[in-house]
mmCIF file of C-alpha atoms in Angstrom:
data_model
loop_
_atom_site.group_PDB
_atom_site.id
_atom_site.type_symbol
_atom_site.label_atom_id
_atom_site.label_comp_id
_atom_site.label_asym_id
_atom_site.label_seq_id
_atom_site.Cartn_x
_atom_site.Cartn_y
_atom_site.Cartn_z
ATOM 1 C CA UNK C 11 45.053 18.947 -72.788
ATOM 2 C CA UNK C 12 45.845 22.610 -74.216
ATOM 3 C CA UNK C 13 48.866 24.499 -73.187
ATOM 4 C CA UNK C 14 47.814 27.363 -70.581
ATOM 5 C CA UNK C 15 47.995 30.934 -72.661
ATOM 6 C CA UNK C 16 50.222 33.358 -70.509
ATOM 7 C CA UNK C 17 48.384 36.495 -69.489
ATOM 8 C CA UNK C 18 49.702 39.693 -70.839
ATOM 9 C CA UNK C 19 51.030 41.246 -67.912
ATOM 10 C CA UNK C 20 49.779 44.652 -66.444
ATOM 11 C CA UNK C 21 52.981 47.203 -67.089
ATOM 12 C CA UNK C 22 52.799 47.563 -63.041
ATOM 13 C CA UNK C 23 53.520 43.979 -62.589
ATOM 14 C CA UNK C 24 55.563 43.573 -65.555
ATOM 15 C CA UNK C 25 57.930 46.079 -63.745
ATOM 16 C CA UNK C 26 57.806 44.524 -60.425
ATOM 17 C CA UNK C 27 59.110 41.987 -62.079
ATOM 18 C CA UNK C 28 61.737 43.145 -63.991
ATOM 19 C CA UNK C 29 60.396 42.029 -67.071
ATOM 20 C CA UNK C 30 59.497 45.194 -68.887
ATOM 21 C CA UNK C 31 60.710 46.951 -72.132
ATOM 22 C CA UNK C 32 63.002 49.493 -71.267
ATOM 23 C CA UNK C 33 62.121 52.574 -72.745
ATOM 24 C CA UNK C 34 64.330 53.454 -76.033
ATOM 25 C CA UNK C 35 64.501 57.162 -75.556
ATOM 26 C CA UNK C 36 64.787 59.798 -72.605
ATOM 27 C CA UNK C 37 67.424 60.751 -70.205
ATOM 28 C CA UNK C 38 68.177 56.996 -69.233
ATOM 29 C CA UNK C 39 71.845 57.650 -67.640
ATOM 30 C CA UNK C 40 69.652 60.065 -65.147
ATOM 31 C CA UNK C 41 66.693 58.424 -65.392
ATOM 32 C CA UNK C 42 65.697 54.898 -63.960
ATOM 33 C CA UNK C 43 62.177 53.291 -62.437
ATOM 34 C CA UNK C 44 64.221 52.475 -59.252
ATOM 35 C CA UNK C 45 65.181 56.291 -59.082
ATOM 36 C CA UNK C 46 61.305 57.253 -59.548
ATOM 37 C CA UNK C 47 60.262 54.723 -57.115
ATOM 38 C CA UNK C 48 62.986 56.258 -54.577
ATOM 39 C CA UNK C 49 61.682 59.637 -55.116
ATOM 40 C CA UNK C 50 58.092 58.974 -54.797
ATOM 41 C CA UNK C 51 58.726 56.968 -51.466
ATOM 42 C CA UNK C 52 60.082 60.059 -49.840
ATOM 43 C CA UNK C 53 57.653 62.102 -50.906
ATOM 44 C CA UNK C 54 54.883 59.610 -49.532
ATOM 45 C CA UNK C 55 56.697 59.364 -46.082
ATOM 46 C CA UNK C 56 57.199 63.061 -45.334
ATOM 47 C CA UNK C 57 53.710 64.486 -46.686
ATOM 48 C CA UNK C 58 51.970 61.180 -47.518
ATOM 49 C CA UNK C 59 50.342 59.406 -50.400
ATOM 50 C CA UNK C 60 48.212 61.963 -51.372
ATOM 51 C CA UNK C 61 51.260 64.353 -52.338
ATOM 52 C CA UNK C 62 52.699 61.728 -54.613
ATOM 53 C CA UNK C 63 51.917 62.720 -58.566
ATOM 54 C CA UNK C 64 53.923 62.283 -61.341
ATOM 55 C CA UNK C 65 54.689 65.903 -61.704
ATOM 56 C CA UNK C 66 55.377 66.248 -57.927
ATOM 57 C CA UNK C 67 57.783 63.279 -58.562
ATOM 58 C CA UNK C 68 59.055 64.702 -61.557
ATOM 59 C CA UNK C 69 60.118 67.850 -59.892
ATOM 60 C CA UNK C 70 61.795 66.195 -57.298
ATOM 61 C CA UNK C 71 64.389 64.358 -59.648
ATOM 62 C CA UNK C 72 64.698 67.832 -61.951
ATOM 63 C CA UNK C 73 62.480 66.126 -64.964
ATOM 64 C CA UNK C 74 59.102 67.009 -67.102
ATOM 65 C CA UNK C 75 56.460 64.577 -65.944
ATOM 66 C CA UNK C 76 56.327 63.490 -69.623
ATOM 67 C CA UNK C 77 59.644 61.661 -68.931
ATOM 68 C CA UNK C 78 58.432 59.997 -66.133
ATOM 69 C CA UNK C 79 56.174 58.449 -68.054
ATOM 70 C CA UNK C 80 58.959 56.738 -70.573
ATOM 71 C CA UNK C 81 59.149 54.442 -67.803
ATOM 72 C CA UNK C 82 56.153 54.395 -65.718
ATOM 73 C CA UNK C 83 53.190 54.653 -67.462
ATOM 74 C CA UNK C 84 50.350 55.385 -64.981
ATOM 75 C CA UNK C 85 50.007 56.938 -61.330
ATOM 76 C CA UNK C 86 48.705 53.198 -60.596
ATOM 77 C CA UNK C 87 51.468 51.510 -61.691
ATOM 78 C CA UNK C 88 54.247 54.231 -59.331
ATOM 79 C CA UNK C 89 52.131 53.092 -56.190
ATOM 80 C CA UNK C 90 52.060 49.668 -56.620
ATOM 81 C CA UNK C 91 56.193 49.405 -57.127
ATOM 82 C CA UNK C 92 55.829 52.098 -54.074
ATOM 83 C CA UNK C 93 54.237 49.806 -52.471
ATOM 84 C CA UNK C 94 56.820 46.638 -53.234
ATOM 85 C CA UNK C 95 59.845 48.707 -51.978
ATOM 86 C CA UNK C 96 58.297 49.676 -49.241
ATOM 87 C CA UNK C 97 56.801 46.796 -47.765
ATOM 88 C CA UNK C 98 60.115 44.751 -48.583
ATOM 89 C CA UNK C 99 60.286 40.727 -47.874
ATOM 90 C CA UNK C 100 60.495 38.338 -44.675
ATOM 91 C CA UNK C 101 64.009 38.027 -43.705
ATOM 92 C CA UNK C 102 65.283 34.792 -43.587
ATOM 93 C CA UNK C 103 65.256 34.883 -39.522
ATOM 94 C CA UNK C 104 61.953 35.310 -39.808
ATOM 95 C CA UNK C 105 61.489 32.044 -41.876
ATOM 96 C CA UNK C 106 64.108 30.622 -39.378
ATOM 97 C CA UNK C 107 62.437 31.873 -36.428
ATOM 98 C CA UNK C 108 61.231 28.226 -34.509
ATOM 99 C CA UNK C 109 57.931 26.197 -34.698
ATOM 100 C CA UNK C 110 54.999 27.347 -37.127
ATOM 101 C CA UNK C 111 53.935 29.497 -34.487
ATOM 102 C CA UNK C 112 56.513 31.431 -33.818
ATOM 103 C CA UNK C 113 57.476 32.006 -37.673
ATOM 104 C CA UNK C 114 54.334 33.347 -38.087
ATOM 105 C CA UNK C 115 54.723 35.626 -34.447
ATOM 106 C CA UNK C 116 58.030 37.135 -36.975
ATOM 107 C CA UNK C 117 56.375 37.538 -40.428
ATOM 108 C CA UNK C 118 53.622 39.591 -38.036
ATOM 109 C CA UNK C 119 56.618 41.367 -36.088
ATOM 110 C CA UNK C 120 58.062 42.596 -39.527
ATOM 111 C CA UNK C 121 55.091 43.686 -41.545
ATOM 112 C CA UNK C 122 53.936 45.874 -38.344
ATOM 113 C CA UNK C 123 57.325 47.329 -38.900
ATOM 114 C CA UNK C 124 57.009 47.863 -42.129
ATOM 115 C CA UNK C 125 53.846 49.876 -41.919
ATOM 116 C CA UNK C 126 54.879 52.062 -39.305
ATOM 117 C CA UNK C 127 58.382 52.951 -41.343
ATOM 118 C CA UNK C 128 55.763 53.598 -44.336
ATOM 119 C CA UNK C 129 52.323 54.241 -43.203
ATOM 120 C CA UNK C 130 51.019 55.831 -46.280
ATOM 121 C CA UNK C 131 51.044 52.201 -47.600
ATOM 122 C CA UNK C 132 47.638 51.548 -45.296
ATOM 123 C CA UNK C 133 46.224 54.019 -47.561
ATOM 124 C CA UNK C 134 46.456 52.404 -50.410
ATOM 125 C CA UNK C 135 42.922 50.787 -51.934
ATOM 126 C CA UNK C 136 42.638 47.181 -51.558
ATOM 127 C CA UNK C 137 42.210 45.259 -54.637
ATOM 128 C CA UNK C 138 43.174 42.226 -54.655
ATOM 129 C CA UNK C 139 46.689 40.943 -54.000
ATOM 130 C CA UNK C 140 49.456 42.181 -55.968
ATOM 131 C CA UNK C 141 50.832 39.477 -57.976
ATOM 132 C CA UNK C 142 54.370 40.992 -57.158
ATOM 133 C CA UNK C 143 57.898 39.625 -55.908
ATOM 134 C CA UNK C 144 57.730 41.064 -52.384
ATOM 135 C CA UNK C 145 54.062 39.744 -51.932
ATOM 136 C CA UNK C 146 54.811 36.216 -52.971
ATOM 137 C CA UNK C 147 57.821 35.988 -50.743
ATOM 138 C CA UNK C 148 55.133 36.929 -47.926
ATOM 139 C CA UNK C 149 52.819 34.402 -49.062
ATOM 140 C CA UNK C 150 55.122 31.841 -49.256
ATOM 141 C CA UNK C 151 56.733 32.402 -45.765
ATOM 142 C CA UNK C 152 53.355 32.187 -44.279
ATOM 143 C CA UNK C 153 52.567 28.982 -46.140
ATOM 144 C CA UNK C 154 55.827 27.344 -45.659
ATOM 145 C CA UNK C 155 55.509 28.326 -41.657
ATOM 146 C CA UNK C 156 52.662 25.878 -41.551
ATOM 147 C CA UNK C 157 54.293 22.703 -43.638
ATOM 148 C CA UNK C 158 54.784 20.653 -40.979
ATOM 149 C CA UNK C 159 51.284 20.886 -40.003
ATOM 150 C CA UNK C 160 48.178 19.133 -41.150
ATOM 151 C CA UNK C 161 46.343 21.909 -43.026
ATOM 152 C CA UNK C 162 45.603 22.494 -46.280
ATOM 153 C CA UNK C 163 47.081 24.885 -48.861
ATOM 154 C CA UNK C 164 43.540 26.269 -48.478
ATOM 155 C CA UNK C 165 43.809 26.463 -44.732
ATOM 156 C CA UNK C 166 47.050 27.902 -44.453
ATOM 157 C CA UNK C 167 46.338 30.767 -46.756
ATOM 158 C CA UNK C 168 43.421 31.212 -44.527
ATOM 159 C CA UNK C 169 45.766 31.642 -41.464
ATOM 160 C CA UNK C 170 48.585 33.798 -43.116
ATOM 161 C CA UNK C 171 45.445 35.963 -43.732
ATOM 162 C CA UNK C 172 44.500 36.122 -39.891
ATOM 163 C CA UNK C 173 48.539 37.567 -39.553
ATOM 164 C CA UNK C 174 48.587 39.960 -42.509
ATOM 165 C CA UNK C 175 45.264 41.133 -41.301
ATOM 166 C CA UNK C 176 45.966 41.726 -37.661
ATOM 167 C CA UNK C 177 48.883 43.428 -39.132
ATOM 168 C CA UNK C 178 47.209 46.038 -41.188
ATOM 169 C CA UNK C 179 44.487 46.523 -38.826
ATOM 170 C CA UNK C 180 47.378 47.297 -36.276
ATOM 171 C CA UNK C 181 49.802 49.286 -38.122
ATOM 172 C CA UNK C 182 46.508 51.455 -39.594
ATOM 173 C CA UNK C 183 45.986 51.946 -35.459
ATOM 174 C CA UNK C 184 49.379 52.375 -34.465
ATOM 175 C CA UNK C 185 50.342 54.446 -37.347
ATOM 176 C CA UNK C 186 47.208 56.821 -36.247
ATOM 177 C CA UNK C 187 48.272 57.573 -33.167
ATOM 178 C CA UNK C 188 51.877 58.124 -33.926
ATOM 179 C CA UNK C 189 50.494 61.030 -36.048
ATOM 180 C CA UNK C 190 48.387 62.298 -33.624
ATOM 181 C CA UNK C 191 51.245 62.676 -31.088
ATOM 182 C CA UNK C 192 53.822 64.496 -34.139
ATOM 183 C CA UNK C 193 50.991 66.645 -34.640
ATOM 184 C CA UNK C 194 49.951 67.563 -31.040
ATOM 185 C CA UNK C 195 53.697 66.840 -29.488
ATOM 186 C CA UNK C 196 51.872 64.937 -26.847
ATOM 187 C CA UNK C 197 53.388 61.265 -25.638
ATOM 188 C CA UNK C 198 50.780 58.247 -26.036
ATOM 189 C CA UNK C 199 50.168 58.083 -22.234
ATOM 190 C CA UNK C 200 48.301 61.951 -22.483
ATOM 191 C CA UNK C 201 46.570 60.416 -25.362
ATOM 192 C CA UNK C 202 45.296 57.242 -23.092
ATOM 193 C CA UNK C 203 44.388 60.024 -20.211
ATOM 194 C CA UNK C 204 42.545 62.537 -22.785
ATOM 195 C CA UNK C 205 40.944 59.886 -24.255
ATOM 196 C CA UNK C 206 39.416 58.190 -20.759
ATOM 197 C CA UNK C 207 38.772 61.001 -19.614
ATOM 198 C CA UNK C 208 36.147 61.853 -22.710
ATOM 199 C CA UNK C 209 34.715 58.467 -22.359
ATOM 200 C CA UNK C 210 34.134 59.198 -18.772
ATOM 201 C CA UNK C 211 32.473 62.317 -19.248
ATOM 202 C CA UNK C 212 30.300 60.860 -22.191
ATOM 203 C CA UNK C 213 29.725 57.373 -21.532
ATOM 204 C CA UNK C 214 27.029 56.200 -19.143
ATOM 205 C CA UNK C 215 26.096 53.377 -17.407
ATOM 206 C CA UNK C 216 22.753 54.072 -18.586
ATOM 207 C CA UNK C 217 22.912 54.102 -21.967
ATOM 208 C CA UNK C 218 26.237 51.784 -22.544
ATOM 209 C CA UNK C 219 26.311 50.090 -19.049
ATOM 210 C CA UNK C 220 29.302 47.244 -20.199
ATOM 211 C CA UNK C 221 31.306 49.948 -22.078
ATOM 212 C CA UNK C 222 31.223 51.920 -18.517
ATOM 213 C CA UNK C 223 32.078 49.085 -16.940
ATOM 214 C CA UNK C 224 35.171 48.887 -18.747
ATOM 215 C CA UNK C 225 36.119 51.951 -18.715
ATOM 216 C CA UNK C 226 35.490 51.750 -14.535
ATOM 217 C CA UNK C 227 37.984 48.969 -14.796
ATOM 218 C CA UNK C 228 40.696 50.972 -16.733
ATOM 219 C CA UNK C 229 40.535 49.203 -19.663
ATOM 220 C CA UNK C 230 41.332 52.412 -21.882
ATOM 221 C CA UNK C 231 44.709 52.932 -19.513
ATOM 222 C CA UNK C 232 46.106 49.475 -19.663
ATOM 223 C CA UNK C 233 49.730 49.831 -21.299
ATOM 224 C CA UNK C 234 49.714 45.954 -22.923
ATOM 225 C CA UNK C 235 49.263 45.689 -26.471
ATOM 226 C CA UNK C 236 45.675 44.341 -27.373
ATOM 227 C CA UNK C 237 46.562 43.362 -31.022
ATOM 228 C CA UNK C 238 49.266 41.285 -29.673
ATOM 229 C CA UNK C 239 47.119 39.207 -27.245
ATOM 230 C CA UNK C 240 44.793 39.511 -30.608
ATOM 231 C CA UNK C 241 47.330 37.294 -32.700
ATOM 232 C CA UNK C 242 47.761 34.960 -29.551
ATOM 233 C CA UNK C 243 44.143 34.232 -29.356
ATOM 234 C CA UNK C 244 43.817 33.701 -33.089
ATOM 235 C CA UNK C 245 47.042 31.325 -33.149
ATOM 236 C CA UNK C 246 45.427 29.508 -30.024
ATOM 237 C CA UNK C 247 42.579 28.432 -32.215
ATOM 238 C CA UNK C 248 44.630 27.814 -34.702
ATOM 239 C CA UNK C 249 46.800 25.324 -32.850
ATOM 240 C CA UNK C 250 43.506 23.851 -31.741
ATOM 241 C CA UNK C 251 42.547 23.253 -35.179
ATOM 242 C CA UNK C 252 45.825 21.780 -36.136
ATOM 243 C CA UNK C 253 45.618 19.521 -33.106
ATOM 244 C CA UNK C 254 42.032 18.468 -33.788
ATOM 245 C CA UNK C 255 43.035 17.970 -37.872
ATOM 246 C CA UNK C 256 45.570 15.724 -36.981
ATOM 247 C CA UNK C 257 43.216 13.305 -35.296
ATOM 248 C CA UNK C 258 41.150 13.636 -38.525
ATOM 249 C CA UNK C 259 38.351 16.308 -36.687
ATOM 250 C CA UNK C 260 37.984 19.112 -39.242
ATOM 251 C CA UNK C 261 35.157 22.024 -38.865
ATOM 252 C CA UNK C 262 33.076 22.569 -41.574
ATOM 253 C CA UNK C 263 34.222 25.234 -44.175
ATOM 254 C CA UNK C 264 32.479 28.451 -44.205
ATOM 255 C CA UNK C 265 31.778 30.933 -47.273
ATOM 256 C CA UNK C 266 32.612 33.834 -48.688
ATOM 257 C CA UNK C 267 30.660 36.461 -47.037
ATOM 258 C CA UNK C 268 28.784 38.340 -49.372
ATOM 259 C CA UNK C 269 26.989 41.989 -49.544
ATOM 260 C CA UNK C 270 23.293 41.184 -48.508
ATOM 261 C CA UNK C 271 21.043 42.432 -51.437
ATOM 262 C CA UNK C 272 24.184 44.102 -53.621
ATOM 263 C CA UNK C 273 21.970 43.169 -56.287
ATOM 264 C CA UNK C 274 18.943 45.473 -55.625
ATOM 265 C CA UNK C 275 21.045 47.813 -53.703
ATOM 266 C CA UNK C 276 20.476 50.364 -56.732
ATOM 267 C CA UNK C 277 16.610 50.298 -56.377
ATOM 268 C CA UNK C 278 14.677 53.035 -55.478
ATOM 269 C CA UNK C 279 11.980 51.635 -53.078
ATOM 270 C CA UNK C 280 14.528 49.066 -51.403
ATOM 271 C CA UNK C 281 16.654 52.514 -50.803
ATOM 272 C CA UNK C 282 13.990 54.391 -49.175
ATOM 273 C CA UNK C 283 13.013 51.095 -47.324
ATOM 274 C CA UNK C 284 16.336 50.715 -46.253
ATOM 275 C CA UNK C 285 16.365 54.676 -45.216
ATOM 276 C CA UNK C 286 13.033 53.802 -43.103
ATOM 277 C CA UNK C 287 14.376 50.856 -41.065
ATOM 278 C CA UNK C 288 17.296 53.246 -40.037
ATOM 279 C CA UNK C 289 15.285 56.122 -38.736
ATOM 280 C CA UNK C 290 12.820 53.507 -36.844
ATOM 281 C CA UNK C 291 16.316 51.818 -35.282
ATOM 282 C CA UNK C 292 17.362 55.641 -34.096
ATOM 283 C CA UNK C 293 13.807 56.083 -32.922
ATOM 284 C CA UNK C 294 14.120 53.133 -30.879
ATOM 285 C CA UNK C 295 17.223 53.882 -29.855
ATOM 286 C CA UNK C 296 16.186 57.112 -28.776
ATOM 287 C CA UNK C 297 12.878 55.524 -26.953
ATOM 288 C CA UNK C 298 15.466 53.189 -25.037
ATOM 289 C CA UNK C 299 17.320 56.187 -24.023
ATOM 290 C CA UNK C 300 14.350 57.741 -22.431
ATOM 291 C CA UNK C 301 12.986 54.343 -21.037
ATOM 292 C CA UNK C 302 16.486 54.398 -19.203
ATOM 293 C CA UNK C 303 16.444 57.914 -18.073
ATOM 294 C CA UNK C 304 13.006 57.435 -16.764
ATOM 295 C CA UNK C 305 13.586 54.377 -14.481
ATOM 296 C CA UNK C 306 16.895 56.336 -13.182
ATOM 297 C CA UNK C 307 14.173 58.969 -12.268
ATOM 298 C CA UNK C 308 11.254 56.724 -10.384
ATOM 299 C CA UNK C 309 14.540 54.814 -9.137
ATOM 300 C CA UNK C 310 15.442 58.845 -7.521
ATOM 301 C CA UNK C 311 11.947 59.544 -6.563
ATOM 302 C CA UNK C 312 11.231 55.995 -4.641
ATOM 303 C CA UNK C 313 14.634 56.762 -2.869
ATOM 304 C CA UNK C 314 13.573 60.291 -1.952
ATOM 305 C CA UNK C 315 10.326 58.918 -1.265
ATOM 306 C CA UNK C 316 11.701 56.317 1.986
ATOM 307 C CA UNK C 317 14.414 58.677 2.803
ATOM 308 C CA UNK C 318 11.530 61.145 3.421
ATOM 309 C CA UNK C 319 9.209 59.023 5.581
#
């Protein structure tokens, strides 16, 4: 058995972790990576990610960008110690909070409010997960929410994954439509009404007859919050599964999904095959359309037809 060779560490990470060579020269008394990370943050929450540089950052603190980069080498490596400040850690009532369930109901509570204090942070590219402080302490309060339960480490990841996820995809959501309503000064109930009322005038029961239907019911009006009965769901199955693993039941364990054909994707003919297939779909789609429109008309003329004789 050899001894494991420690990866060099990326600067980024080597910073997150506060194990980084501290630069020998520059303005350190007025200089610091926590003051750069500060500066950067409010840039990124009053005009967004895409205003954060190192010379806009730079400017703000009164510096040349060239000492920024004494202690933060790259653009990458500002928005991923952006992006551990701003997401913070769990607080421990959150890893206090009750049963599995309901610790992971807090860690989802707190990341949602997390990304709505900082939503530039949904912009930022996924990939992979940051091997930094604030991400491990997430990680392990998901996993340690579930140690009383029969899963796997496997498993468990798998299920703090259905929380982070619901939590991204809801604070990308949220966050939306909180910008929408600073931009317009509108409240989120004229949003609901402007947007039903465009589905109503666009959407028919022709061409989309269950997505009329719903919007017949109201479903684009109802105030309760669908990512929340989201989670719910997705925690019901889970405390299926945990009830069903603890009599020994397990499912079978799916895959990675993978890109279909990312091997050939860069092929000419496959492209323009590919291209084909999606203008015969549209055709079809378009053929359906008229299929529909003509049975609404024989359906008019038989009416007029009886009404007549």
């Amino acid at each position: 058995m050899t001894d494991a060779v420690e990866p060099e560490l990326p600067r980024g990470i080597a910073l997150a972790w506060g194990v980084a060579a501290t630069p020998q020269r520059g303005p350190k008394r007025e200089m610091s990576v926590e003051r750069i990370v500060e500066a950067a943050i409010e840039i990124a929450d009053a005009e967004g990610l895409g205003a954060v540089s190192m010379a806009a950052v730079a400017a703000k603190l009164g510096f040349t960008p060239m000492s920024l980069y004494r202690y933060v080498t790259a653009k990458e490596d500002l928005v991923l110690l952006m992006q551990e400040e701003a997401t913070g850690s769990p607080s421990e009532a959150s890893r206090e909070a009750g049963g599995w369930r309901e610790r992971l109901e807090a860690l989802f509570g707190e990341q949602l409010q997390h990304y709505l204090r900082h939503p530039w942070v949904l912009d930022i590219p996924i990939s992979g997960v940051p091997a930094t402080p604030n991400t491990a302490a997430w990680m392990d309060a998901g996993i340690s929410a579930l140690d009383e339960t029969p899963l796997t480490y496997e498993e468990r990841l798998a299920v703090m994954l259905l929380v982070t996820g619901t939590a991204h995809w809801a604070g990308t959501v949220l966050a939306g439509y909180a910008r929408v309503e600073r931009e317009q000064g509108v409240g989120s109930d004229t949003i609901a009404r402007n947007e039903d009322a465009m589905f109503r005038a666009l959407i028919t029961a022709e061409a989309y007859p269950s997505l009329r239907a719903a919007i017949e019911a109201g479903a684009f009006l109802d105030e309760s919050d669908p990512f929340a009965f989201a989670l719910e769901r997705g925690l019901d199955g889970v405390a299926a599964y945990i009830a069903a693993a603890a009599e020994g039941r397990r499912g079978v364990r799916t895959q990675w999904v993978t890109l279909d054909d990312a091997d050939i994707a860069d092929d000419k003919k496959f492209r323009e095959a590919q291209k084909a297939v999606r203008q015969a779909e549209k055709a079809l789609r378009d053929a359906r359309k008229l299929e529909r429109l003509a049975a609404r008309e024989a359906r008019d003329r038989k009416a007029r037809q009886r009404s007549e004789s």
